[in-house]
CSV table of C-alpha atoms in Angstrom, one decimal:
chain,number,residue,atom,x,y,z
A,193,UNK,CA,-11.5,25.9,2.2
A,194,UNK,CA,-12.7,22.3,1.3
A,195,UNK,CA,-14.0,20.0,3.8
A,196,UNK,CA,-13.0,16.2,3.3
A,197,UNK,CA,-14.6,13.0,4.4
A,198,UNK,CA,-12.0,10.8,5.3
A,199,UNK,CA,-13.2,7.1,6.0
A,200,UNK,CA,-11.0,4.9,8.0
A,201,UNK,CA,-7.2,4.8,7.1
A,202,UNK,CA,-4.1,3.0,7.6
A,203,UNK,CA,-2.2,4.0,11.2
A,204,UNK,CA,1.2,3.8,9.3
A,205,UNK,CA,2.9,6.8,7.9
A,206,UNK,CA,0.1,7.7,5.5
A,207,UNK,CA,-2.1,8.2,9.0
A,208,UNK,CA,-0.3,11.1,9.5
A,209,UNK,CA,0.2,12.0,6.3
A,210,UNK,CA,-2.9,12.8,5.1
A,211,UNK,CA,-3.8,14.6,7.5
A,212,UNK,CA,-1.2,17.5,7.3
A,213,UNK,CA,-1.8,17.5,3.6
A,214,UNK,CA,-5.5,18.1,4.1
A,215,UNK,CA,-4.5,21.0,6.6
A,216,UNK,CA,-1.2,22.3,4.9
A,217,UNK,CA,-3.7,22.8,1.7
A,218,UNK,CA,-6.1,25.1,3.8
A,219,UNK,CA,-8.7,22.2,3.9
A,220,UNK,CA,-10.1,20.4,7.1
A,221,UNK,CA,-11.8,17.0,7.7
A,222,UNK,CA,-14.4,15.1,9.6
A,223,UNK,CA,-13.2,12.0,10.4
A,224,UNK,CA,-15.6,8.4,10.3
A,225,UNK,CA,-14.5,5.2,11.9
A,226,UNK,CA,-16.1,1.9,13.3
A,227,UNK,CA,-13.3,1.6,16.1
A,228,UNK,CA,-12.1,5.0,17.1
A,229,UNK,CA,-9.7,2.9,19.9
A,230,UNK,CA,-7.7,1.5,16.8
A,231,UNK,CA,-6.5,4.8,16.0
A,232,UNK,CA,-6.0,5.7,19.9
A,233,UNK,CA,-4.0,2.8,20.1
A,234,UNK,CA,-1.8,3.5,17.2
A,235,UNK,CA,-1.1,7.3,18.9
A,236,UNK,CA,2.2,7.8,20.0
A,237,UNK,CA,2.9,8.4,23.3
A,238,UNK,CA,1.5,11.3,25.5
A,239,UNK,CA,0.1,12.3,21.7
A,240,UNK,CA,-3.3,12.7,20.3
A,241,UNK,CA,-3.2,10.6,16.3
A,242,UNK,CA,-3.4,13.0,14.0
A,243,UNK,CA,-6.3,11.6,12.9
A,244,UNK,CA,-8.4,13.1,15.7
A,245,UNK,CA,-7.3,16.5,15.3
A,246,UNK,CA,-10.5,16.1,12.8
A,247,UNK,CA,-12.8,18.9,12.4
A,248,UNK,CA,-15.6,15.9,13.4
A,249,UNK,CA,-15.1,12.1,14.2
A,250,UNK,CA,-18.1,10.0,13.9
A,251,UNK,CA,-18.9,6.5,14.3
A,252,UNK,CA,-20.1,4.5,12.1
A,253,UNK,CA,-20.2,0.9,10.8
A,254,UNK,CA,-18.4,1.6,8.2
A,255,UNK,CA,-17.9,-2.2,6.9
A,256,UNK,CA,-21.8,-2.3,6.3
A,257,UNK,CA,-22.0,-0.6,3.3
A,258,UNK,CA,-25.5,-0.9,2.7
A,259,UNK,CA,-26.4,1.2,6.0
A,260,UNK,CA,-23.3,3.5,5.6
A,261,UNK,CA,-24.2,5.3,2.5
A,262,UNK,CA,-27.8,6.6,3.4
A,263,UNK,CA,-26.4,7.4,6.7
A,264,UNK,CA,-23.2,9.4,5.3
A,265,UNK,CA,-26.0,10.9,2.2
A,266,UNK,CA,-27.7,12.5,5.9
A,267,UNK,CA,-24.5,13.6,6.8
A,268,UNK,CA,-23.5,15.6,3.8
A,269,UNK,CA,-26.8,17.3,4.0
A,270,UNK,CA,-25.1,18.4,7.3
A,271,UNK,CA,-21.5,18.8,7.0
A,272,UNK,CA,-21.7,19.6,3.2
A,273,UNK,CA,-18.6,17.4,2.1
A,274,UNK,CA,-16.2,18.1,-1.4
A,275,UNK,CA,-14.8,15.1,-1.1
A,276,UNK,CA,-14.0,11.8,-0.2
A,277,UNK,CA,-11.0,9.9,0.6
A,278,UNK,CA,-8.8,7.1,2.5
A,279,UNK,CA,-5.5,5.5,2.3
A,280,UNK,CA,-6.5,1.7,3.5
A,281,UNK,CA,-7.0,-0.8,0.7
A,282,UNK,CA,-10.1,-2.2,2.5
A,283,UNK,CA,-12.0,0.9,2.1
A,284,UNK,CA,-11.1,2.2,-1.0
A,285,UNK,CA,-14.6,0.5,-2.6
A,286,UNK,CA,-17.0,2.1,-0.4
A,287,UNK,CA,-15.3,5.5,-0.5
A,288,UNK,CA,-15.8,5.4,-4.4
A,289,UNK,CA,-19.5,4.0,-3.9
A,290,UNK,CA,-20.1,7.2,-1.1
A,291,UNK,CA,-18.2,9.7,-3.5
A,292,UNK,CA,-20.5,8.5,-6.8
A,293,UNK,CA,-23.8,8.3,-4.1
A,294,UNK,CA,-23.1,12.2,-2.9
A,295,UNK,CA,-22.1,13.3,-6.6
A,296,UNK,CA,-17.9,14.5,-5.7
A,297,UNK,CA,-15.0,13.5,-7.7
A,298,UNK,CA,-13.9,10.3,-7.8
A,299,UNK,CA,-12.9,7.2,-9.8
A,300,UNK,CA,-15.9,4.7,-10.9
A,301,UNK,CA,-16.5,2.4,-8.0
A,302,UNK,CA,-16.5,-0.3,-10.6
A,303,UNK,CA,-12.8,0.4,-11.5
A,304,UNK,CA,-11.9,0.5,-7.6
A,305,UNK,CA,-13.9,-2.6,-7.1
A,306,UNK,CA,-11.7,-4.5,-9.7
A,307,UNK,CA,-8.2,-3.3,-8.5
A,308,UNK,CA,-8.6,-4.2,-4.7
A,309,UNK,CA,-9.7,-7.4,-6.1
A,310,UNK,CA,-6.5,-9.2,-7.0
A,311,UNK,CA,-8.5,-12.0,-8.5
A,312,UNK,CA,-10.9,-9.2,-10.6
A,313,UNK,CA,-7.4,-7.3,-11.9
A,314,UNK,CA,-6.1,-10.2,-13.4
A,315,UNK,CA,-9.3,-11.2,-15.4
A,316,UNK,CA,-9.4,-7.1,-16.6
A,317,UNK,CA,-5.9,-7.0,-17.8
A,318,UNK,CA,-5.7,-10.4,-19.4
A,319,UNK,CA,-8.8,-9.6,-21.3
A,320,UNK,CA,-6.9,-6.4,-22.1
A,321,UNK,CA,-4.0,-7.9,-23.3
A,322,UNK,CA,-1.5,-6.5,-20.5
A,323,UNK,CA,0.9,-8.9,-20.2
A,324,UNK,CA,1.1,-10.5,-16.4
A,325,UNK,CA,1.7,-13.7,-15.2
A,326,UNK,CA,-0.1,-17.1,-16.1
A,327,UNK,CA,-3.0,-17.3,-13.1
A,328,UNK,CA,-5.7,-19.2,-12.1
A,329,UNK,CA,-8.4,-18.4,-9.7
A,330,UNK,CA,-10.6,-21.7,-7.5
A,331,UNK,CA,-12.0,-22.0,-4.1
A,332,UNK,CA,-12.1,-25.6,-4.1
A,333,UNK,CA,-8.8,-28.0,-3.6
A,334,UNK,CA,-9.6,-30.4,-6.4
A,335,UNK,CA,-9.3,-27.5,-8.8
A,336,UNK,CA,-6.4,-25.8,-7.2
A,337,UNK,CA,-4.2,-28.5,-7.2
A,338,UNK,CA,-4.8,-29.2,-11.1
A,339,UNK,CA,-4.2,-25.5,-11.7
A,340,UNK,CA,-1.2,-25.3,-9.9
A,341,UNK,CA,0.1,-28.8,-12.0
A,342,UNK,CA,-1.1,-26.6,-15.0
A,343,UNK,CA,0.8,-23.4,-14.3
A,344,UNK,CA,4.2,-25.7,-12.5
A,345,UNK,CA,5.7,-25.8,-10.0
A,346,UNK,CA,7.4,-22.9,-8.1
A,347,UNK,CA,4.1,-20.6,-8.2
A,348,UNK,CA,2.8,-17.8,-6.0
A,349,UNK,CA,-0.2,-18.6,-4.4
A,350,UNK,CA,-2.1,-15.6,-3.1
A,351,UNK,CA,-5.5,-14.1,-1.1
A,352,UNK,CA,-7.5,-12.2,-2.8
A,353,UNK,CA,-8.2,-9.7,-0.5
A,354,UNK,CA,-5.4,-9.1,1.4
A,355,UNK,CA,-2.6,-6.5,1.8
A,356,UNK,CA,1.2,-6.0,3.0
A,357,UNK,CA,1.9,-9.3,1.2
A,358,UNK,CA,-0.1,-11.1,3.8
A,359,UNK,CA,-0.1,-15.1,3.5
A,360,UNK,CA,1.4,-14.3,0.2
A,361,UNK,CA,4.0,-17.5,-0.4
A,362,UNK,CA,6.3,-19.2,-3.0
A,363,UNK,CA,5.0,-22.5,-3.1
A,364,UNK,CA,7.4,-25.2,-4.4
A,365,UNK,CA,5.1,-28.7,-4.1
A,366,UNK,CA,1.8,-30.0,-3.8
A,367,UNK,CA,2.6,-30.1,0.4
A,368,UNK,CA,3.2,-26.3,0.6
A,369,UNK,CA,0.3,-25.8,-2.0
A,370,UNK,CA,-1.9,-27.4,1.1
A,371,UNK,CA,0.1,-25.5,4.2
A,372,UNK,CA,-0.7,-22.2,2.4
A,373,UNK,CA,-4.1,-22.8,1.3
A,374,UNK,CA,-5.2,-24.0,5.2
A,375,UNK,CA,-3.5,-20.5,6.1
A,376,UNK,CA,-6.0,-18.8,4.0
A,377,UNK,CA,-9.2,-20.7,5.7
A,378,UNK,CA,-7.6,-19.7,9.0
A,379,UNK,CA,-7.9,-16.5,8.0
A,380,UNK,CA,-11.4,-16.1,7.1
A,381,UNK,CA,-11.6,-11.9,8.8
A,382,UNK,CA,-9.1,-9.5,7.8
A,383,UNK,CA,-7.5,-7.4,10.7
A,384,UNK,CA,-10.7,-4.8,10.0
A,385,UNK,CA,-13.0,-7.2,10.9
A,386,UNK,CA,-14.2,-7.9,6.8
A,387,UNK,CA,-15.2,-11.4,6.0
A,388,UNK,CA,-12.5,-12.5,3.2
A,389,UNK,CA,-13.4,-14.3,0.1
A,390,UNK,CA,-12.6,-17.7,0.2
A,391,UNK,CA,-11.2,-18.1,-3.4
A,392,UNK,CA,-7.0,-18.4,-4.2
A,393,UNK,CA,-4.9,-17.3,-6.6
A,394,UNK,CA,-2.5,-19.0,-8.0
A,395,UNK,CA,0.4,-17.3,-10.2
A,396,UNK,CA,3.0,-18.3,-11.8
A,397,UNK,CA,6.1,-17.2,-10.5
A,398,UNK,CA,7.8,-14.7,-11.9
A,399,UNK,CA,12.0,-13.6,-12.2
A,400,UNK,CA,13.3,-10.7,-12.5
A,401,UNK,CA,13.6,-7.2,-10.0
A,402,UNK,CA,10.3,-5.6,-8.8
A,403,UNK,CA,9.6,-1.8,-9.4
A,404,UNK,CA,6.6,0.8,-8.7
A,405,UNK,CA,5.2,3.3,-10.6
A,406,UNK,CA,4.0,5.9,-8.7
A,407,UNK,CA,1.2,8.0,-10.9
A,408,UNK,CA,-1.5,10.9,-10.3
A,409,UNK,CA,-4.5,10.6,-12.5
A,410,UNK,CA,-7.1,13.8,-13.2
A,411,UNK,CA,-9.4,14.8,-15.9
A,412,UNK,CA,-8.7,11.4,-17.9
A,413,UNK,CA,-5.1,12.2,-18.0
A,414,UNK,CA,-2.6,9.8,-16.1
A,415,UNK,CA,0.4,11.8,-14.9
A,416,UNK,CA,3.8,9.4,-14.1
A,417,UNK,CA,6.0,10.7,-11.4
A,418,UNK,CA,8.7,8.3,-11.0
A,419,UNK,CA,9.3,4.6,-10.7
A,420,UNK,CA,10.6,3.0,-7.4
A,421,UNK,CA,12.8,0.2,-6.8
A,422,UNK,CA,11.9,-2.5,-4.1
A,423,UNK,CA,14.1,-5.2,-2.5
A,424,UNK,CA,12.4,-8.0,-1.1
A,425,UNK,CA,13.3,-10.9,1.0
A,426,UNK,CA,11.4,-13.6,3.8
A,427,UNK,CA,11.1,-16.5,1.4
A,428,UNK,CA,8.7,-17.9,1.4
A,429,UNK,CA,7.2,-15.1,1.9
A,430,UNK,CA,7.5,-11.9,-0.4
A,431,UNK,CA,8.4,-9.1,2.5
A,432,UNK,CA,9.5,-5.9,1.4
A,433,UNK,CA,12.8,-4.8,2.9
A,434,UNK,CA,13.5,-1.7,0.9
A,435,UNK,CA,13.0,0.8,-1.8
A,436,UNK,CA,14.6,3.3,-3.7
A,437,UNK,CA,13.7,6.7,-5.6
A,438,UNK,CA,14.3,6.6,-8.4
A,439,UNK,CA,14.8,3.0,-9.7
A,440,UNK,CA,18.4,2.0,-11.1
A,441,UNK,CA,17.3,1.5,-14.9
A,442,UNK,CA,18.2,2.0,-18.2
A,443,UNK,CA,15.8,4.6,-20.3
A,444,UNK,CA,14.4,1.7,-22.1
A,445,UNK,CA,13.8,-0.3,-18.9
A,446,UNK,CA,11.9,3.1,-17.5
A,447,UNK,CA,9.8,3.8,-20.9
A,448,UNK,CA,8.6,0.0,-21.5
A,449,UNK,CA,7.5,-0.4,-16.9
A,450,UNK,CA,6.2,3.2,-17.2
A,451,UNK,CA,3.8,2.1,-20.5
A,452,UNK,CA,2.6,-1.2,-19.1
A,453,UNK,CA,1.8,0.6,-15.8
A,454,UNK,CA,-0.4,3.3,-18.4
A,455,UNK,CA,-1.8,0.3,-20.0
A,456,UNK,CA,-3.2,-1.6,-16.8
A,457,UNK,CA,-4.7,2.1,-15.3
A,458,UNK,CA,-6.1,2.2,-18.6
A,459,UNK,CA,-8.0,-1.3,-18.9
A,460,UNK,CA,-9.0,-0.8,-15.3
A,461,UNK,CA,-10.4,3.1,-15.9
A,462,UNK,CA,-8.3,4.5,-13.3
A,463,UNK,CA,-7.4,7.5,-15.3
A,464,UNK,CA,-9.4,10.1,-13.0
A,465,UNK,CA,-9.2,11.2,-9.4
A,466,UNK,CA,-6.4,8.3,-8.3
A,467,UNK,CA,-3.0,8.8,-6.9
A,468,UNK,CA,-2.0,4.9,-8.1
A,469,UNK,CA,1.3,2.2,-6.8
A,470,UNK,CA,1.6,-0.4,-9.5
A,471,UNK,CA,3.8,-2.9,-9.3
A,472,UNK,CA,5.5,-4.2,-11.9
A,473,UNK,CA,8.1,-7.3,-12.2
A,474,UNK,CA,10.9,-6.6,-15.3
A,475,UNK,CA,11.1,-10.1,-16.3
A,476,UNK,CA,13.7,-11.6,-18.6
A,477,UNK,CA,10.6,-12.1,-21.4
A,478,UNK,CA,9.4,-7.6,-20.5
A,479,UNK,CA,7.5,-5.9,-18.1
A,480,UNK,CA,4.4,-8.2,-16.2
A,481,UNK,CA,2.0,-6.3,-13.9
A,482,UNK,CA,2.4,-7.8,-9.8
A,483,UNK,CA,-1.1,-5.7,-9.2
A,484,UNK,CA,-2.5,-1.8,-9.5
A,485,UNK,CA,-3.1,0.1,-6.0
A,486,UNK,CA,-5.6,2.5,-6.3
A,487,UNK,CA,-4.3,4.5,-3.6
A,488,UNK,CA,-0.5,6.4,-2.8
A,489,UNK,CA,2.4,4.0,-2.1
A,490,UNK,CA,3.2,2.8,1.5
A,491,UNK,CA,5.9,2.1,3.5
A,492,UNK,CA,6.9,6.0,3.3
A,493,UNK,CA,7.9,5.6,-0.9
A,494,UNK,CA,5.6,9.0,-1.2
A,495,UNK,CA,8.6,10.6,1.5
A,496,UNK,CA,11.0,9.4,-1.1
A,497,UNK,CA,9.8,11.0,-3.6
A,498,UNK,CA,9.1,13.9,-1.7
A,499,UNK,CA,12.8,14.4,-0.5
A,500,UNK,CA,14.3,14.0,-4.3
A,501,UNK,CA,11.4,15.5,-6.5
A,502,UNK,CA,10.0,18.0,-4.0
A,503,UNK,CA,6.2,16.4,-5.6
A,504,UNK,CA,3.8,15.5,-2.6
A,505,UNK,CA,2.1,12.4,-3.1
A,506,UNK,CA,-0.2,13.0,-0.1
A,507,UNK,CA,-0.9,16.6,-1.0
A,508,UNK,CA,-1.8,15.5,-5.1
A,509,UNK,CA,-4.1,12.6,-3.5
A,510,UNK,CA,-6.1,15.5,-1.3
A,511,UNK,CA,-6.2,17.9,-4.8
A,512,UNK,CA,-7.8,14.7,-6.8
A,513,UNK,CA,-10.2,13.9,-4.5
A,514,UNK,CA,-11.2,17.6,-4.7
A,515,UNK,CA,-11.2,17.7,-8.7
A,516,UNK,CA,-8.6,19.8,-9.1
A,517,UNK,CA,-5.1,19.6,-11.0
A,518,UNK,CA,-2.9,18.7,-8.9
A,519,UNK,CA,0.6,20.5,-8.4
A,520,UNK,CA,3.3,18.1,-9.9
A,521,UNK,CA,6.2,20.3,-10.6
A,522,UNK,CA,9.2,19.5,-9.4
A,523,UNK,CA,11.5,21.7,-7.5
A,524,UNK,CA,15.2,21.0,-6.8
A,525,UNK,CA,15.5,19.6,-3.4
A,526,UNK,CA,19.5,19.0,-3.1
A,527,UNK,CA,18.7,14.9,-3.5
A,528,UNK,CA,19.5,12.6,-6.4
A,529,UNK,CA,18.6,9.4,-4.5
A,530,UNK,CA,16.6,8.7,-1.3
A,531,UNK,CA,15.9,5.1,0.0
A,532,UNK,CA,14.8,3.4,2.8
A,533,UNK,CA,15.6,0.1,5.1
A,534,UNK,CA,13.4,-1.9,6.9
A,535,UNK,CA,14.2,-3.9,10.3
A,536,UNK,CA,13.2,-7.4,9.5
A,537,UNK,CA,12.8,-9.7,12.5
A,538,UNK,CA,13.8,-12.9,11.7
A,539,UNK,CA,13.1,-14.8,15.3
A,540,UNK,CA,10.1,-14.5,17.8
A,541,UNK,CA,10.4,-13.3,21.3
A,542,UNK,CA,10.8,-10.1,23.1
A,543,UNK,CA,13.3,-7.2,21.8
A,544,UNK,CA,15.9,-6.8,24.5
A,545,UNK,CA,17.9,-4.1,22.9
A,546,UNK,CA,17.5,-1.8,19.4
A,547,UNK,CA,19.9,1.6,19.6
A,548,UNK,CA,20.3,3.7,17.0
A,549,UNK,CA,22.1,5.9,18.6
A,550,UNK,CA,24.5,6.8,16.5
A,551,UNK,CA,22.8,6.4,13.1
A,552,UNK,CA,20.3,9.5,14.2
A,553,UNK,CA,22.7,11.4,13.7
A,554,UNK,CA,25.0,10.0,10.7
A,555,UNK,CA,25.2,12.1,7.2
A,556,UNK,CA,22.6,12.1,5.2
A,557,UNK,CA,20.0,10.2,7.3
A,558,UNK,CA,16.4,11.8,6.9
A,559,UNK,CA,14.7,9.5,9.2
A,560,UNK,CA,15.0,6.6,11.9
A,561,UNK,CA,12.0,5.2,13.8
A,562,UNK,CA,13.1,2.1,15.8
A,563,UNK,CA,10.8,0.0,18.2
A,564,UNK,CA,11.3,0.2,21.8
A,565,UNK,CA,13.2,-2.5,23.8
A,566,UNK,CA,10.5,-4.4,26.0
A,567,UNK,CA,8.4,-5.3,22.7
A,568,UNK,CA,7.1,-8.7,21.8
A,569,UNK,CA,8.0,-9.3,18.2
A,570,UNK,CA,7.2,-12.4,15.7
A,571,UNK,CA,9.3,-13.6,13.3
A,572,UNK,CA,8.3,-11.7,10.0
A,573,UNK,CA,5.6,-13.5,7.5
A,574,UNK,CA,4.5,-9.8,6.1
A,575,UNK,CA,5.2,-6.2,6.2
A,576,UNK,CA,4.0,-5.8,8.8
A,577,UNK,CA,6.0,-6.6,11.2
A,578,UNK,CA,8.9,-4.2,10.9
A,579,UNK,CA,10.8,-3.0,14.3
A,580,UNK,CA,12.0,-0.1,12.2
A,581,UNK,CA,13.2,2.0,9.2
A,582,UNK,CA,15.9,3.7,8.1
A,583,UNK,CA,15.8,6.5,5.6
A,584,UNK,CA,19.1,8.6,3.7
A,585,UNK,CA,20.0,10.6,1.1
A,586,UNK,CA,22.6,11.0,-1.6
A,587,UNK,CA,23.1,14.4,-3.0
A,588,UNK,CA,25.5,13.5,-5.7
A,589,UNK,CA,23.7,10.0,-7.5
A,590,UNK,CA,22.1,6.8,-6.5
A,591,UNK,CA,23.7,6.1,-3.6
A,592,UNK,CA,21.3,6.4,-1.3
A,593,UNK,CA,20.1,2.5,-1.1
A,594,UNK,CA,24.3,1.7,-0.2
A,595,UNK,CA,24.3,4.2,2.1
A,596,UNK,CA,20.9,2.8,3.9
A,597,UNK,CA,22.0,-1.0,3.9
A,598,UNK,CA,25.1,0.3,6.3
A,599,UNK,CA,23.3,1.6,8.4
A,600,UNK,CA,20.8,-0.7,9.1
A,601,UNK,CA,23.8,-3.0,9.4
A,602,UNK,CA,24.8,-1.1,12.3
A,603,UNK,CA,21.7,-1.1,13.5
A,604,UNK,CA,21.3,-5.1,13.3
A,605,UNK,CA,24.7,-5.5,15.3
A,606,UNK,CA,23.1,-4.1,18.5
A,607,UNK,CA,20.0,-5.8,18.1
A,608,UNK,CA,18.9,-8.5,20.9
A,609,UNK,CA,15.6,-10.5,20.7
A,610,UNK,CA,15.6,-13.4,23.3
């Protein structure tokens, strides 16, 4: 039996995740968090979050990492900890700094640093020669504005330090250039309470449809599961709606994502102890990396793959972390395809009515989680705002993304925000 230090995490899907994978592979966890209420209040219902069936759960200020690491060096002398882990973005650098600090497995904090930086993973890979949009990276306006005239007009213009496509936004003119740069300075603290960088990328905007490449990396060897398609809509924002495993594409459409995804893990060093989400666009000029996650996929892609493959992203993330091989075979699970639909709210107000009734219990539906009626919702600028998801299977091919769109259709008729 192992025993995990798990800093902080997401309270979506990979909340409870990670901690059944920790317990289904015999291991336990102490748990360390600056705001124990944020995970209360994430709980469902008359339920403890699975987060605090930890073995511990400390306090800490775990956005000061400066004071965190001597204090978490005292409690490994303790606790005596193999590893160290988390599935939020926004801690992913001081869980590699603790991991290298106490001597456990891990990826070089250096190589973490640079990929939860989107600015820092562009400069690596364009000095690496992995092709990816045209960028530029200023803090001031003067210097924006001439780099977006450089680059042209429709661009991306993006935080640096952000996730779930937050103020992420097409930008057609000068005037929206402006609008989404004040957003940014309105923003200066994420939702964990981090002061942001103040710096904007600017990208140029790229065609084509937008896949994932879903890897495990151990012992300097990068292992490729799968690649998963994603639908998107929200202009002008960029708001995930959907994905599917696996992706609809041609062999040679698979090989040439699946080698740049190799070649930006590469330039960046993630090639040990990282369970890895890249994004890639396959553009009408090849493949061009959107940005590498150092962490598993969200928005429930690992269940995807889990469903079709039988592979468990969460439980090959736990092995890593440990430094050992992780268990990749796959095992025929009675699934070709497997997607999954989001909810999208598209006005502000409060939800009157959501049933989904009878798409619970339709064929081939895995999963529905729907909000509750009563709930104040927003009009979506991220992905975070879903009221929902829908998840189905198709046993015979890739239907499964079809199948999901209908229901969610159904789903949309009945749905009432006033």
């Amino acid at each position: 039996m192992a025993h995990l230090l798990v800093v902080e995490s997401w309270v979506g899907s990979m909340s409870r995740l990670l901690p059944r994978a920790i317990r289904e592979g015999g291991h336990e966890f102490t748990f360390l968090t600056r705001d124990l209420h944020h995970y209360l209040r994430a709980a469902p219902e008359g339920a403890a979050h699975p987060l605090l069936g930890a073995r511990n759960v400390i306090t800490a200020d775990t956005n000061d990492t400066e004071s965190l690491l001597p204090e978490v060096e005292r409690l490994h002398d303790v606790l005596r900890f193999d590893g160290v882990l988390t599935s939020c973005d926004y801690y992913l650098p001081v869980v590699a700094r603790t991991a290298a600090r106490l001597g456990l497995p891990g990826p070089a904090p250096e190589a973490v640093e640079d990929a939860c930086r989107k600015d820092a993973t562009r400069r690596v890979l364009a000095e690496a020669g992995v092709p990816g949009p045209r960028f530029a990276v200023h803090e001031e306006w003067a210097e924006l504005a001439h780099a977006a005239r450089d680059i042209g007009y429709p661009l991306v213009v993006k935080p640096v330090d952000l996730c779930a496509g937050m103020l992420v936004r097409r930008v057609d003119d000068e005037a929206q250039l402006a609008a989404a740069v004040k957003a940014m300075a309105d923003f200066p603290v994420n939702a964990r309470g981090q002061r942001r960088a103040p710096v904007v990328l600017l990208e140029e905007l790229l065609d084509g449809p937008e896949v994932s490449v879903e890897s495990v990396s151990h012992a300097g060897t990068v292992h490729v599961v799968g690649v998963t398609d994603k639908s998107v809509g929200g202009e002008p924002a960029f708001i995930e709606t959907g994905h599917m495993f696996p992706a609809t594409l041609s062999n040679a459409d698979t090989e040439a994502v699946t080698r740049t995804a190799l070649r930006a893990l590469e330039a960046l060093g993630l090639t040990d102890g990282v369970v890895a989400h890249t994004e890639i666009k396959l553009t009408s000029a090849g493949p061009r990396v959107v940005e590498v996650n150092p962490r598993p996929a969200g928005n429930r892609i690992t269940e995807l793959i889990r469903h079709v493959t039988g592979i468990d992203l969460a439980a090959a993330f736990v092995d890593v972390t440990l430094g050992h091989s992780p268990d990749l075979r796959r095992t025929e699970t009675g699934l070709r395809s497997a997607a999954i639909g989001f909810l999208v709210p598209e006005a502000t107000g409060t939800l009157e009515a959501l049933d989904g009734g009878r798409v619970r219990t339709a064929p081939d539906v895995l999963e529905v989680e729907l909000a509750e009626p009563g709930r104040q919702v927003r009009a979506a600028g991220s992905n975070n705002e879903y009221l929902g998801h829908v998840m189905a299977g198709d046993s015979s091919g890739v239907g499964a993304r079809a199948r999901v769109e209908a229901l969610l259709g159904e789903v949309r008729a009945g749905m009432v925000i006033r």
